Amino acid sequence: GEEVAQTPKHLVRGEGQKAKLYCAPIKGHSYVFWYQQVLKNEFKFLISFQNENVFDETGMPKERFSAKCLPNSPCSLEIQATKLEDSAVYFCASSQWQGRWATFGSGTRLTVV
Amino acid sequence: GESVGLHLPTLSVQEGDNSIINCAYSNSASDYFIWYKQESGKGPQFIIDIRSNMDKRQGQRVTVLLNKTVKHLSLQIAATQPGDSAVYFCAENGRGDMRFGAGTRLTVKP
């Protein structure tokens, strides 16, 4: 399809629990990006993939965050042992090639209580 | 560190006026820039892009200007409409990370 599909739309986790978010990029797009938006005015880059390979992971808090993009499966972002400060909207985006604008999904709102 | 950012967090204009939203970047090696619009509860939506070999690009009611000398990018919206109310972000893409600056919230007054 021509949209980036993110699931679930909302996710509530108790502090210390695991959270897993999914993203189906647009078919044919080689690059996938994950962002965290805590305040409505700021996006924090987390990680990008070129197909199933990590392209840039400089934004990932490595201790608790991990991500995968496996063939024939939605991409995933997993947070182990969630903390209150992980509460945010997580956006996934995909693009056809490096150096081209990306299409964003509508996000997953994670609330850690 | 290197960053992409916007000058003003908020901008309020009258319906029908032109809007100008600014962005300054610090990485002189940047060669591709994008403007996104984010409406409440939605993901960013592509508006227009520009490569560093250009200094101006026009779309429908929108124009992006790039001044590489002072590392400045602007988005001009002609005849601003209530539907243009949103948060606008500039982003730099080209190295696989697509970094965003803080956004500018545009409010259109009827």
JSON list of C-alpha atoms in Angstrom, two decimals:
[
{"chain": "A", "resi": 1, "resn": "GLY", "atom": "CA", "xyz": [0.00, 0.00, 0.00]},
{"chain": "A", "resi": 2, "resn": "GLU", "atom": "CA", "xyz": [0.93, 3.65, -0.17]},
{"chain": "A", "resi": 3, "resn": "GLU", "atom": "CA", "xyz": [0.90, 4.29, 3.55]},
{"chain": "A", "resi": 4, "resn": "VAL", "atom": "CA", "xyz": [3.19, 3.46, 6.43]},
{"chain": "A", "resi": 5, "resn": "ALA", "atom": "CA", "xyz": [1.16, 1.39, 8.86]},
{"chain": "A", "resi": 6, "resn": "GLN", "atom": "CA", "xyz": [2.01, 1.58, 12.56]},
{"chain": "A", "resi": 7, "resn": "THR", "atom": "CA", "xyz": [0.49, -0.61, 15.24]},
{"chain": "A", "resi": 8, "resn": "PRO", "atom": "CA", "xyz": [-0.78, -0.33, 17.84]},
{"chain": "A", "resi": 9, "resn": "LYS", "atom": "CA", "xyz": [-2.05, 3.25, 17.87]},
{"chain": "A", "resi": 10, "resn": "HIS", "atom": "CA", "xyz": [-1.92, 3.38, 21.65]},
{"chain": "A", "resi": 11, "resn": "LEU", "atom": "CA", "xyz": [0.05, 1.30, 24.13]},
{"chain": "A", "resi": 12, "resn": "VAL", "atom": "CA", "xyz": [0.03, 1.53, 27.92]},
{"chain": "A", "resi": 13, "resn": "ARG", "atom": "CA", "xyz": [2.72, -0.19, 29.94]},
{"chain": "A", "resi": 14, "resn": "GLY", "atom": "CA", "xyz": [3.59, -0.27, 33.61]},
{"chain": "A", "resi": 15, "resn": "GLU", "atom": "CA", "xyz": [7.07, 0.88, 34.47]},
{"chain": "A", "resi": 16, "resn": "GLY", "atom": "CA", "xyz": [9.49, -1.98, 33.95]},
{"chain": "A", "resi": 17, "resn": "GLN", "atom": "CA", "xyz": [7.33, -3.78, 31.40]},
{"chain": "A", "resi": 18, "resn": "LYS", "atom": "CA", "xyz": [8.32, -4.44, 27.80]},
{"chain": "A", "resi": 19, "resn": "ALA", "atom": "CA", "xyz": [6.82, -2.52, 24.89]},
{"chain": "A", "resi": 20, "resn": "LYS", "atom": "CA", "xyz": [6.89, -3.58, 21.25]},
{"chain": "A", "resi": 21, "resn": "LEU", "atom": "CA", "xyz": [5.86, -1.34, 18.38]},
{"chain": "A", "resi": 22, "resn": "TYR", "atom": "CA", "xyz": [5.39, -2.34, 14.76]},
{"chain": "A", "resi": 23, "resn": "CYS", "atom": "CA", "xyz": [5.77, -0.61, 11.42]},
{"chain": "A", "resi": 24, "resn": "ALA", "atom": "CA", "xyz": [4.97, -1.81, 7.92]},
{"chain": "A", "resi": 25, "resn": "PRO", "atom": "CA", "xyz": [6.80, 0.47, 5.45]},
{"chain": "A", "resi": 26, "resn": "ILE", "atom": "CA", "xyz": [5.54, 1.24, 1.98]},
{"chain": "A", "resi": 27, "resn": "LYS", "atom": "CA", "xyz": [6.26, -1.63, -0.38]},
{"chain": "A", "resi": 28, "resn": "GLY", "atom": "CA", "xyz": [9.37, -0.93, -2.41]},
{"chain": "A", "resi": 29, "resn": "HIS", "atom": "CA", "xyz": [10.83, 1.53, 0.09]},
{"chain": "A", "resi": 30, "resn": "SER", "atom": "CA", "xyz": [14.35, 0.57, 1.09]},
{"chain": "A", "resi": 31, "resn": "TYR", "atom": "CA", "xyz": [14.84, 2.88, 4.06]},
{"chain": "A", "resi": 32, "resn": "VAL", "atom": "CA", "xyz": [13.00, 2.84, 7.37]},
{"chain": "A", "resi": 33, "resn": "PHE", "atom": "CA", "xyz": [13.38, 5.43, 10.13]},
{"chain": "A", "resi": 34, "resn": "TRP", "atom": "CA", "xyz": [12.21, 5.47, 13.74]},
{"chain": "A", "resi": 35, "resn": "TYR", "atom": "CA", "xyz": [11.66, 8.71, 15.70]},
{"chain": "A", "resi": 36, "resn": "GLN", "atom": "CA", "xyz": [10.58, 9.56, 19.21]},
{"chain": "A", "resi": 37, "resn": "GLN", "atom": "CA", "xyz": [8.47, 12.68, 19.72]},
{"chain": "A", "resi": 38, "resn": "VAL", "atom": "CA", "xyz": [8.23, 13.61, 23.38]},
{"chain": "A", "resi": 39, "resn": "LEU", "atom": "CA", "xyz": [7.21, 17.22, 23.16]},
{"chain": "A", "resi": 40, "resn": "LYS", "atom": "CA", "xyz": [5.06, 18.11, 20.18]},
{"chain": "A", "resi": 41, "resn": "ASN", "atom": "CA", "xyz": [7.80, 20.33, 18.81]},
{"chain": "A", "resi": 42, "resn": "GLU", "atom": "CA", "xyz": [10.75, 17.94, 18.77]},
{"chain": "A", "resi": 43, "resn": "PHE", "atom": "CA", "xyz": [11.67, 14.73, 16.98]},
{"chain": "A", "resi": 44, "resn": "LYS", "atom": "CA", "xyz": [14.50, 12.56, 18.23]},
{"chain": "A", "resi": 45, "resn": "PHE", "atom": "CA", "xyz": [16.05, 10.29, 15.61]},
{"chain": "A", "resi": 46, "resn": "LEU", "atom": "CA", "xyz": [16.48, 6.75, 16.93]},
{"chain": "A", "resi": 47, "resn": "ILE", "atom": "CA", "xyz": [17.57, 4.42, 14.14]},
{"chain": "A", "resi": 48, "resn": "SER", "atom": "CA", "xyz": [17.39, 3.85, 10.40]},
{"chain": "A", "resi": 49, "resn": "PHE", "atom": "CA", "xyz": [17.50, 0.73, 8.27]},
{"chain": "A", "resi": 50, "resn": "GLN", "atom": "CA", "xyz": [18.46, 0.03, 4.69]},
{"chain": "A", "resi": 51, "resn": "ASN", "atom": "CA", "xyz": [16.35, -3.02, 3.97]},
{"chain": "A", "resi": 52, "resn": "GLU", "atom": "CA", "xyz": [17.08, -5.38, 6.89]},
{"chain": "A", "resi": 53, "resn": "ASN", "atom": "CA", "xyz": [20.43, -3.80, 7.76]},
{"chain": "A", "resi": 54, "resn": "VAL", "atom": "CA", "xyz": [20.95, -1.15, 10.39]},
{"chain": "A", "resi": 55, "resn": "PHE", "atom": "CA", "xyz": [22.04, 2.01, 8.57]},
{"chain": "A", "resi": 56, "resn": "ASP", "atom": "CA", "xyz": [22.42, 4.50, 11.40]},
{"chain": "A", "resi": 57, "resn": "GLU", "atom": "CA", "xyz": [21.78, 3.76, 15.08]},
{"chain": "A", "resi": 58, "resn": "THR", "atom": "CA", "xyz": [23.44, 6.76, 16.66]},
{"chain": "A", "resi": 59, "resn": "GLY", "atom": "CA", "xyz": [20.20, 7.85, 18.32]},
{"chain": "A", "resi": 60, "resn": "MET", "atom": "CA", "xyz": [19.34, 4.57, 20.00]},
{"chain": "A", "resi": 61, "resn": "PRO", "atom": "CA", "xyz": [19.59, 4.22, 23.80]},
{"chain": "A", "resi": 62, "resn": "LYS", "atom": "CA", "xyz": [21.31, 0.86, 23.46]},
{"chain": "A", "resi": 63, "resn": "GLU", "atom": "CA", "xyz": [20.66, -0.42, 26.97]},
{"chain": "A", "resi": 64, "resn": "ARG", "atom": "CA", "xyz": [16.91, -0.89, 26.59]},
{"chain": "A", "resi": 65, "resn": "PHE", "atom": "CA", "xyz": [15.99, -0.13, 22.97]},
{"chain": "A", "resi": 66, "resn": "SER", "atom": "CA", "xyz": [16.33, -2.52, 20.07]},
{"chain": "A", "resi": 67, "resn": "ALA", "atom": "CA", "xyz": [14.91, -2.61, 16.55]},
{"chain": "A", "resi": 68, "resn": "LYS", "atom": "CA", "xyz": [14.67, -5.00, 13.63]},
{"chain": "A", "resi": 69, "resn": "CYS", "atom": "CA", "xyz": [13.54, -4.99, 10.02]},
{"chain": "A", "resi": 70, "resn": "LEU", "atom": "CA", "xyz": [13.38, -8.60, 8.86]},
{"chain": "A", "resi": 71, "resn": "PRO", "atom": "CA", "xyz": [12.36, -9.70, 5.36]},
{"chain": "A", "resi": 72, "resn": "ASN", "atom": "CA", "xyz": [8.62, -10.30, 4.90]},
{"chain": "A", "resi": 73, "resn": "SER", "atom": "CA", "xyz": [7.80, -9.00, 8.39]},
{"chain": "A", "resi": 74, "resn": "PRO", "atom": "CA", "xyz": [6.87, -5.61, 9.81]},
{"chain": "A", "resi": 75, "resn": "CYS", "atom": "CA", "xyz": [9.74, -3.67, 11.31]},
{"chain": "A", "resi": 76, "resn": "SER", "atom": "CA", "xyz": [9.70, -3.52, 15.10]},
{"chain": "A", "resi": 77, "resn": "LEU", "atom": "CA", "xyz": [10.96, -1.30, 17.89]},
{"chain": "A", "resi": 78, "resn": "GLU", "atom": "CA", "xyz": [11.22, -2.90, 21.30]},
{"chain": "A", "resi": 79, "resn": "ILE", "atom": "CA", "xyz": [11.77, -1.24, 24.64]},
{"chain": "A", "resi": 80, "resn": "GLN", "atom": "CA", "xyz": [12.79, -3.47, 27.53]},
{"chain": "A", "resi": 81, "resn": "ALA", "atom": "CA", "xyz": [12.01, -2.37, 31.07]},
{"chain": "A", "resi": 82, "resn": "THR", "atom": "CA", "xyz": [10.17, 0.80, 30.12]},
{"chain": "A", "resi": 83, "resn": "LYS", "atom": "CA", "xyz": [10.68, 3.97, 32.12]},
{"chain": "A", "resi": 84, "resn": "LEU", "atom": "CA", "xyz": [8.35, 6.91, 32.64]},
{"chain": "A", "resi": 85, "resn": "GLU", "atom": "CA", "xyz": [10.50, 9.05, 30.33]},
{"chain": "A", "resi": 86, "resn": "ASP", "atom": "CA", "xyz": [9.87, 6.63, 27.46]},
{"chain": "A", "resi": 87, "resn": "SER", "atom": "CA", "xyz": [6.32, 7.99, 27.27]},
{"chain": "A", "resi": 88, "resn": "ALA", "atom": "CA", "xyz": [6.13, 9.55, 23.82]},
{"chain": "A", "resi": 89, "resn": "VAL", "atom": "CA", "xyz": [4.74, 9.15, 20.34]},
{"chain": "A", "resi": 90, "resn": "TYR", "atom": "CA", "xyz": [6.96, 6.90, 18.24]},
{"chain": "A", "resi": 91, "resn": "PHE", "atom": "CA", "xyz": [6.92, 7.52, 14.50]},
{"chain": "A", "resi": 92, "resn": "CYS", "atom": "CA", "xyz": [8.10, 5.26, 11.74]},
{"chain": "A", "resi": 93, "resn": "ALA", "atom": "CA", "xyz": [8.84, 6.54, 8.24]},
{"chain": "A", "resi": 94, "resn": "SER", "atom": "CA", "xyz": [10.01, 4.98, 5.01]},
{"chain": "A", "resi": 95, "resn": "SER", "atom": "CA", "xyz": [11.62, 6.31, 1.82]},
{"chain": "A", "resi": 96, "resn": "GLN", "atom": "CA", "xyz": [12.52, 4.90, -1.54]},
{"chain": "A", "resi": 97, "resn": "TRP", "atom": "CA", "xyz": [16.18, 5.75, -1.35]},
{"chain": "A", "resi": 98, "resn": "GLN", "atom": "CA", "xyz": [18.70, 7.66, 0.71]},
{"chain": "A", "resi": 99, "resn": "GLY", "atom": "CA", "xyz": [18.44, 11.39, 0.18]},
{"chain": "A", "resi": 100, "resn": "ARG", "atom": "CA", "xyz": [14.72, 11.43, -0.53]},
{"chain": "A", "resi": 101, "resn": "TRP", "atom": "CA", "xyz": [11.82, 12.61, 1.61]},
{"chain": "A", "resi": 102, "resn": "ALA", "atom": "CA", "xyz": [10.12, 9.99, 3.77]},
{"chain": "A", "resi": 103, "resn": "THR", "atom": "CA", "xyz": [6.50, 9.08, 4.31]},
{"chain": "A", "resi": 104, "resn": "PHE", "atom": "CA", "xyz": [5.47, 8.90, 7.95]},
{"chain": "A", "resi": 105, "resn": "GLY", "atom": "CA", "xyz": [3.02, 6.68, 9.73]},
{"chain": "A", "resi": 106, "resn": "SER", "atom": "CA", "xyz": [0.51, 8.10, 12.18]},
{"chain": "A", "resi": 107, "resn": "GLY", "atom": "CA", "xyz": [2.52, 7.00, 15.17]},
{"chain": "A", "resi": 108, "resn": "THR", "atom": "CA", "xyz": [2.17, 4.84, 18.27]},
{"chain": "A", "resi": 109, "resn": "ARG", "atom": "CA", "xyz": [1.48, 6.68, 21.51]},
{"chain": "A", "resi": 110, "resn": "LEU", "atom": "CA", "xyz": [3.29, 4.89, 24.34]},
{"chain": "A", "resi": 111, "resn": "THR", "atom": "CA", "xyz": [2.26, 5.76, 27.87]},
{"chain": "A", "resi": 112, "resn": "VAL", "atom": "CA", "xyz": [4.33, 4.35, 30.72]},
{"chain": "A", "resi": 113, "resn": "VAL", "atom": "CA", "xyz": [2.56, 4.48, 34.07]},
{"chain": "B", "resi": 1, "resn": "GLY", "atom": "CA", "xyz": [26.91, 19.65, 17.71]},
{"chain": "B", "resi": 2, "resn": "GLU", "atom": "CA", "xyz": [25.44, 20.02, 14.27]},
{"chain": "B", "resi": 3, "resn": "SER", "atom": "CA", "xyz": [21.74, 20.61, 14.13]},
{"chain": "B", "resi": 4, "resn": "VAL", "atom": "CA", "xyz": [18.85, 21.81, 12.10]},
{"chain": "B", "resi": 5, "resn": "GLY", "atom": "CA", "xyz": [16.58, 24.27, 13.80]},
{"chain": "B", "resi": 6, "resn": "LEU", "atom": "CA", "xyz": [13.93, 26.92, 13.43]},
{"chain": "B", "resi": 7, "resn": "HIS", "atom": "CA", "xyz": [14.06, 30.52, 14.52]},
{"chain": "B", "resi": 8, "resn": "LEU", "atom": "CA", "xyz": [10.62, 30.98, 16.05]},
{"chain": "B", "resi": 9, "resn": "PRO", "atom": "CA", "xyz": [8.47, 28.48, 17.92]},
{"chain": "B", "resi": 10, "resn": "THR", "atom": "CA", "xyz": [5.18, 30.20, 17.01]},
{"chain": "B", "resi": 11, "resn": "LEU", "atom": "CA", "xyz": [3.83, 32.31, 14.18]},
{"chain": "B", "resi": 12, "resn": "SER", "atom": "CA", "xyz": [0.38, 33.83, 13.94]},
{"chain": "B", "resi": 13, "resn": "VAL", "atom": "CA", "xyz": [-0.92, 35.25, 10.65]},
{"chain": "B", "resi": 14, "resn": "GLN", "atom": "CA", "xyz": [-4.19, 36.55, 9.28]},
{"chain": "B", "resi": 15, "resn": "GLU", "atom": "CA", "xyz": [-6.05, 34.41, 6.79]},
{"chain": "B", "resi": 16, "resn": "GLY", "atom": "CA", "xyz": [-5.07, 35.45, 3.29]},
{"chain": "B", "resi": 17, "resn": "ASP", "atom": "CA", "xyz": [-1.67, 36.83, 4.29]},
{"chain": "B", "resi": 18, "resn": "ASN", "atom": "CA", "xyz": [1.60, 35.24, 3.29]},
{"chain": "B", "resi": 19, "resn": "SER", "atom": "CA", "xyz": [3.55, 33.25, 5.89]},
{"chain": "B", "resi": 20, "resn": "ILE", "atom": "CA", "xyz": [7.30, 32.85, 6.15]},
{"chain": "B", "resi": 21, "resn": "ILE", "atom": "CA", "xyz": [8.77, 30.14, 8.34]},
{"chain": "B", "resi": 22, "resn": "ASN", "atom": "CA", "xyz": [12.52, 30.08, 8.84]},
{"chain": "B", "resi": 23, "resn": "CYS", "atom": "CA", "xyz": [15.10, 27.43, 9.56]},
{"chain": "B", "resi": 24, "resn": "ALA", "atom": "CA", "xyz": [18.83, 27.65, 10.23]},
{"chain": "B", "resi": 25, "resn": "TYR", "atom": "CA", "xyz": [21.17, 24.71, 9.82]},
{"chain": "B", "resi": 26, "resn": "SER", "atom": "CA", "xyz": [24.74, 24.34, 10.95]},
{"chain": "B", "resi": 27, "resn": "ASN", "atom": "CA", "xyz": [26.10, 21.46, 8.87]},
{"chain": "B", "resi": 28, "resn": "SER", "atom": "CA", "xyz": [27.64, 23.02, 5.77]},
{"chain": "B", "resi": 29, "resn": "ALA", "atom": "CA", "xyz": [27.88, 19.56, 4.20]},
{"chain": "B", "resi": 30, "resn": "SER", "atom": "CA", "xyz": [24.09, 19.21, 4.11]},
{"chain": "B", "resi": 31, "resn": "ASP", "atom": "CA", "xyz": [22.84, 18.80, 0.56]},
{"chain": "B", "resi": 32, "resn": "TYR", "atom": "CA", "xyz": [19.15, 17.99, 0.85]},
{"chain": "B", "resi": 33, "resn": "PHE", "atom": "CA", "xyz": [16.40, 19.66, 2.86]},
{"chain": "B", "resi": 34, "resn": "ILE", "atom": "CA", "xyz": [12.76, 18.91, 3.43]},
{"chain": "B", "resi": 35, "resn": "TRP", "atom": "CA", "xyz": [9.80, 20.76, 4.88]},
{"chain": "B", "resi": 36, "resn": "TYR", "atom": "CA", "xyz": [7.14, 18.79, 6.72]},
{"chain": "B", "resi": 37, "resn": "LYS", "atom": "CA", "xyz": [3.77, 19.80, 8.12]},
{"chain": "B", "resi": 38, "resn": "GLN", "atom": "CA", "xyz": [2.39, 18.09, 11.21]},
{"chain": "B", "resi": 39, "resn": "GLU", "atom": "CA", "xyz": [-1.26, 18.45, 12.13]},
{"chain": "B", "resi": 40, "resn": "SER", "atom": "CA", "xyz": [-2.52, 17.53, 15.56]},
{"chain": "B", "resi": 41, "resn": "GLY", "atom": "CA", "xyz": [-2.58, 13.79, 16.15]},
{"chain": "B", "resi": 42, "resn": "LYS", "atom": "CA", "xyz": [-0.93, 12.96, 12.83]},
{"chain": "B", "resi": 43, "resn": "GLY", "atom": "CA", "xyz": [2.50, 12.13, 11.50]},
{"chain": "B", "resi": 44, "resn": "PRO", "atom": "CA", "xyz": [4.55, 14.68, 9.54]},
{"chain": "B", "resi": 45, "resn": "GLN", "atom": "CA", "xyz": [3.44, 15.19, 5.96]},
{"chain": "B", "resi": 46, "resn": "PHE", "atom": "CA", "xyz": [5.85, 16.08, 3.15]},
{"chain": "B", "resi": 47, "resn": "ILE", "atom": "CA", "xyz": [5.39, 19.58, 1.74]},
{"chain": "B", "resi": 48, "resn": "ILE", "atom": "CA", "xyz": [8.38, 20.38, -0.43]},
{"chain": "B", "resi": 49, "resn": "ASP", "atom": "CA", "xyz": [12.08, 19.62, -0.72]},
{"chain": "B", "resi": 50, "resn": "ILE", "atom": "CA", "xyz": [15.17, 21.26, -2.16]},
{"chain": "B", "resi": 51, "resn": "ARG", "atom": "CA", "xyz": [18.67, 20.13, -3.02]},
{"chain": "B", "resi": 52, "resn": "SER", "atom": "CA", "xyz": [21.74, 22.22, -2.40]},
{"chain": "B", "resi": 53, "resn": "ASN", "atom": "CA", "xyz": [22.33, 22.85, -6.11]},
{"chain": "B", "resi": 54, "resn": "MET", "atom": "CA", "xyz": [19.17, 24.99, -6.12]},
{"chain": "B", "resi": 55, "resn": "ASP", "atom": "CA", "xyz": [18.30, 28.17, -4.25]},
{"chain": "B", "resi": 56, "resn": "LYS", "atom": "CA", "xyz": [14.56, 28.22, -4.87]},
{"chain": "B", "resi": 57, "resn": "ARG", "atom": "CA", "xyz": [11.83, 25.72, -5.55]},
{"chain": "B", "resi": 58, "resn": "GLN", "atom": "CA", "xyz": [8.11, 26.33, -5.95]},
{"chain": "B", "resi": 59, "resn": "GLY", "atom": "CA", "xyz": [5.13, 24.15, -5.34]},
{"chain": "B", "resi": 60, "resn": "GLN", "atom": "CA", "xyz": [1.44, 24.85, -5.09]},
{"chain": "B", "resi": 61, "resn": "ARG", "atom": "CA", "xyz": [1.20, 27.94, -2.84]},
{"chain": "B", "resi": 62, "resn": "VAL", "atom": "CA", "xyz": [4.54, 27.07, -1.24]},
{"chain": "B", "resi": 63, "resn": "THR", "atom": "CA", "xyz": [8.08, 28.17, -2.02]},
{"chain": "B", "resi": 64, "resn": "VAL", "atom": "CA", "xyz": [11.27, 27.02, -0.38]},
{"chain": "B", "resi": 65, "resn": "LEU", "atom": "CA", "xyz": [14.34, 29.26, -0.43]},
{"chain": "B", "resi": 66, "resn": "LEU", "atom": "CA", "xyz": [17.82, 28.05, 0.37]},
{"chain": "B", "resi": 67, "resn": "ASN", "atom": "CA", "xyz": [20.70, 30.38, 1.21]},
{"chain": "B", "resi": 68, "resn": "LYS", "atom": "CA", "xyz": [23.80, 28.27, 1.54]},
{"chain": "B", "resi": 69, "resn": "THR", "atom": "CA", "xyz": [26.02, 31.23, 2.35]},
{"chain": "B", "resi": 70, "resn": "VAL", "atom": "CA", "xyz": [24.28, 31.83, 5.66]},
{"chain": "B", "resi": 71, "resn": "LYS", "atom": "CA", "xyz": [22.92, 28.28, 6.01]},
{"chain": "B", "resi": 72, "resn": "HIS", "atom": "CA", "xyz": [19.33, 29.39, 6.05]},
{"chain": "B", "resi": 73, "resn": "LEU", "atom": "CA", "xyz": [16.17, 27.78, 4.73]},
{"chain": "B", "resi": 74, "resn": "SER", "atom": "CA", "xyz": [12.71, 29.29, 4.55]},
{"chain": "B", "resi": 75, "resn": "LEU", "atom": "CA", "xyz": [9.22, 28.15, 3.66]},
{"chain": "B", "resi": 76, "resn": "GLN", "atom": "CA", "xyz": [6.84, 30.68, 2.21]},
{"chain": "B", "resi": 77, "resn": "ILE", "atom": "CA", "xyz": [3.12, 29.96, 2.13]},
{"chain": "B", "resi": 78, "resn": "ALA", "atom": "CA", "xyz": [1.05, 32.21, -0.10]},
{"chain": "B", "resi": 79, "resn": "ALA", "atom": "CA", "xyz": [-2.50, 33.24, 0.83]},
{"chain": "B", "resi": 80, "resn": "THR", "atom": "CA", "xyz": [-2.45, 31.32, 4.10]},
{"chain": "B", "resi": 81, "resn": "GLN", "atom": "CA", "xyz": [-5.63, 29.39, 4.85]},
{"chain": "B", "resi": 82, "resn": "PRO", "atom": "CA", "xyz": [-7.05, 27.98, 8.11]},
{"chain": "B", "resi": 83, "resn": "GLY", "atom": "CA", "xyz": [-6.07, 24.50, 6.88]},
{"chain": "B", "resi": 84, "resn": "ASP", "atom": "CA", "xyz": [-2.44, 25.59, 6.96]},
{"chain": "B", "resi": 85, "resn": "SER", "atom": "CA", "xyz": [-2.54, 25.76, 10.76]},
{"chain": "B", "resi": 86, "resn": "ALA", "atom": "CA", "xyz": [-0.06, 23.13, 11.94]},
{"chain": "B", "resi": 87, "resn": "VAL", "atom": "CA", "xyz": [3.49, 22.69, 13.18]},
{"chain": "B", "resi": 88, "resn": "TYR", "atom": "CA", "xyz": [6.12, 23.01, 10.45]},
{"chain": "B", "resi": 89, "resn": "PHE", "atom": "CA", "xyz": [9.50, 21.29, 10.57]},
{"chain": "B", "resi": 90, "resn": "CYS", "atom": "CA", "xyz": [12.54, 21.49, 8.41]},
{"chain": "B", "resi": 91, "resn": "ALA", "atom": "CA", "xyz": [14.71, 18.39, 8.13]},
{"chain": "B", "resi": 92, "resn": "GLU", "atom": "CA", "xyz": [18.05, 17.51, 6.68]},
{"chain": "B", "resi": 93, "resn": "ASN", "atom": "CA", "xyz": [18.36, 14.18, 4.93]},
{"chain": "B", "resi": 94, "resn": "GLY", "atom": "CA", "xyz": [21.15, 12.57, 3.05]},
{"chain": "B", "resi": 95, "resn": "ARG", "atom": "CA", "xyz": [23.10, 10.43, 5.45]},
{"chain": "B", "resi": 96, "resn": "GLY", "atom": "CA", "xyz": [20.47, 7.98, 6.55]},
{"chain": "B", "resi": 97, "resn": "ASP", "atom": "CA", "xyz": [19.36, 9.78, 9.67]},
{"chain": "B", "resi": 98, "resn": "MET", "atom": "CA", "xyz": [17.11, 12.68, 8.56]},
{"chain": "B", "resi": 99, "resn": "ARG", "atom": "CA", "xyz": [17.53, 15.10, 11.47]},
{"chain": "B", "resi": 100, "resn": "PHE", "atom": "CA", "xyz": [14.72, 17.45, 12.42]},
{"chain": "B", "resi": 101, "resn": "GLY", "atom": "CA", "xyz": [14.83, 20.84, 14.05]},
{"chain": "B", "resi": 102, "resn": "ALA", "atom": "CA", "xyz": [12.31, 22.08, 16.58]},
{"chain": "B", "resi": 103, "resn": "GLY", "atom": "CA", "xyz": [9.09, 23.08, 14.85]},
{"chain": "B", "resi": 104, "resn": "THR", "atom": "CA", "xyz": [7.22, 26.33, 14.30]},
{"chain": "B", "resi": 105, "resn": "ARG", "atom": "CA", "xyz": [3.54, 26.35, 15.17]},
{"chain": "B", "resi": 106, "resn": "LEU", "atom": "CA", "xyz": [1.60, 28.32, 12.57]},
{"chain": "B", "resi": 107, "resn": "THR", "atom": "CA", "xyz": [-1.78, 29.67, 13.64]},
{"chain": "B", "resi": 108, "resn": "VAL", "atom": "CA", "xyz": [-4.05, 31.22, 11.03]},
{"chain": "B", "resi": 109, "resn": "LYS", "atom": "CA", "xyz": [-6.54, 33.77, 12.34]},
{"chain": "B", "resi": 110, "resn": "PRO", "atom": "CA", "xyz": [-9.84, 34.13, 10.47]}
]
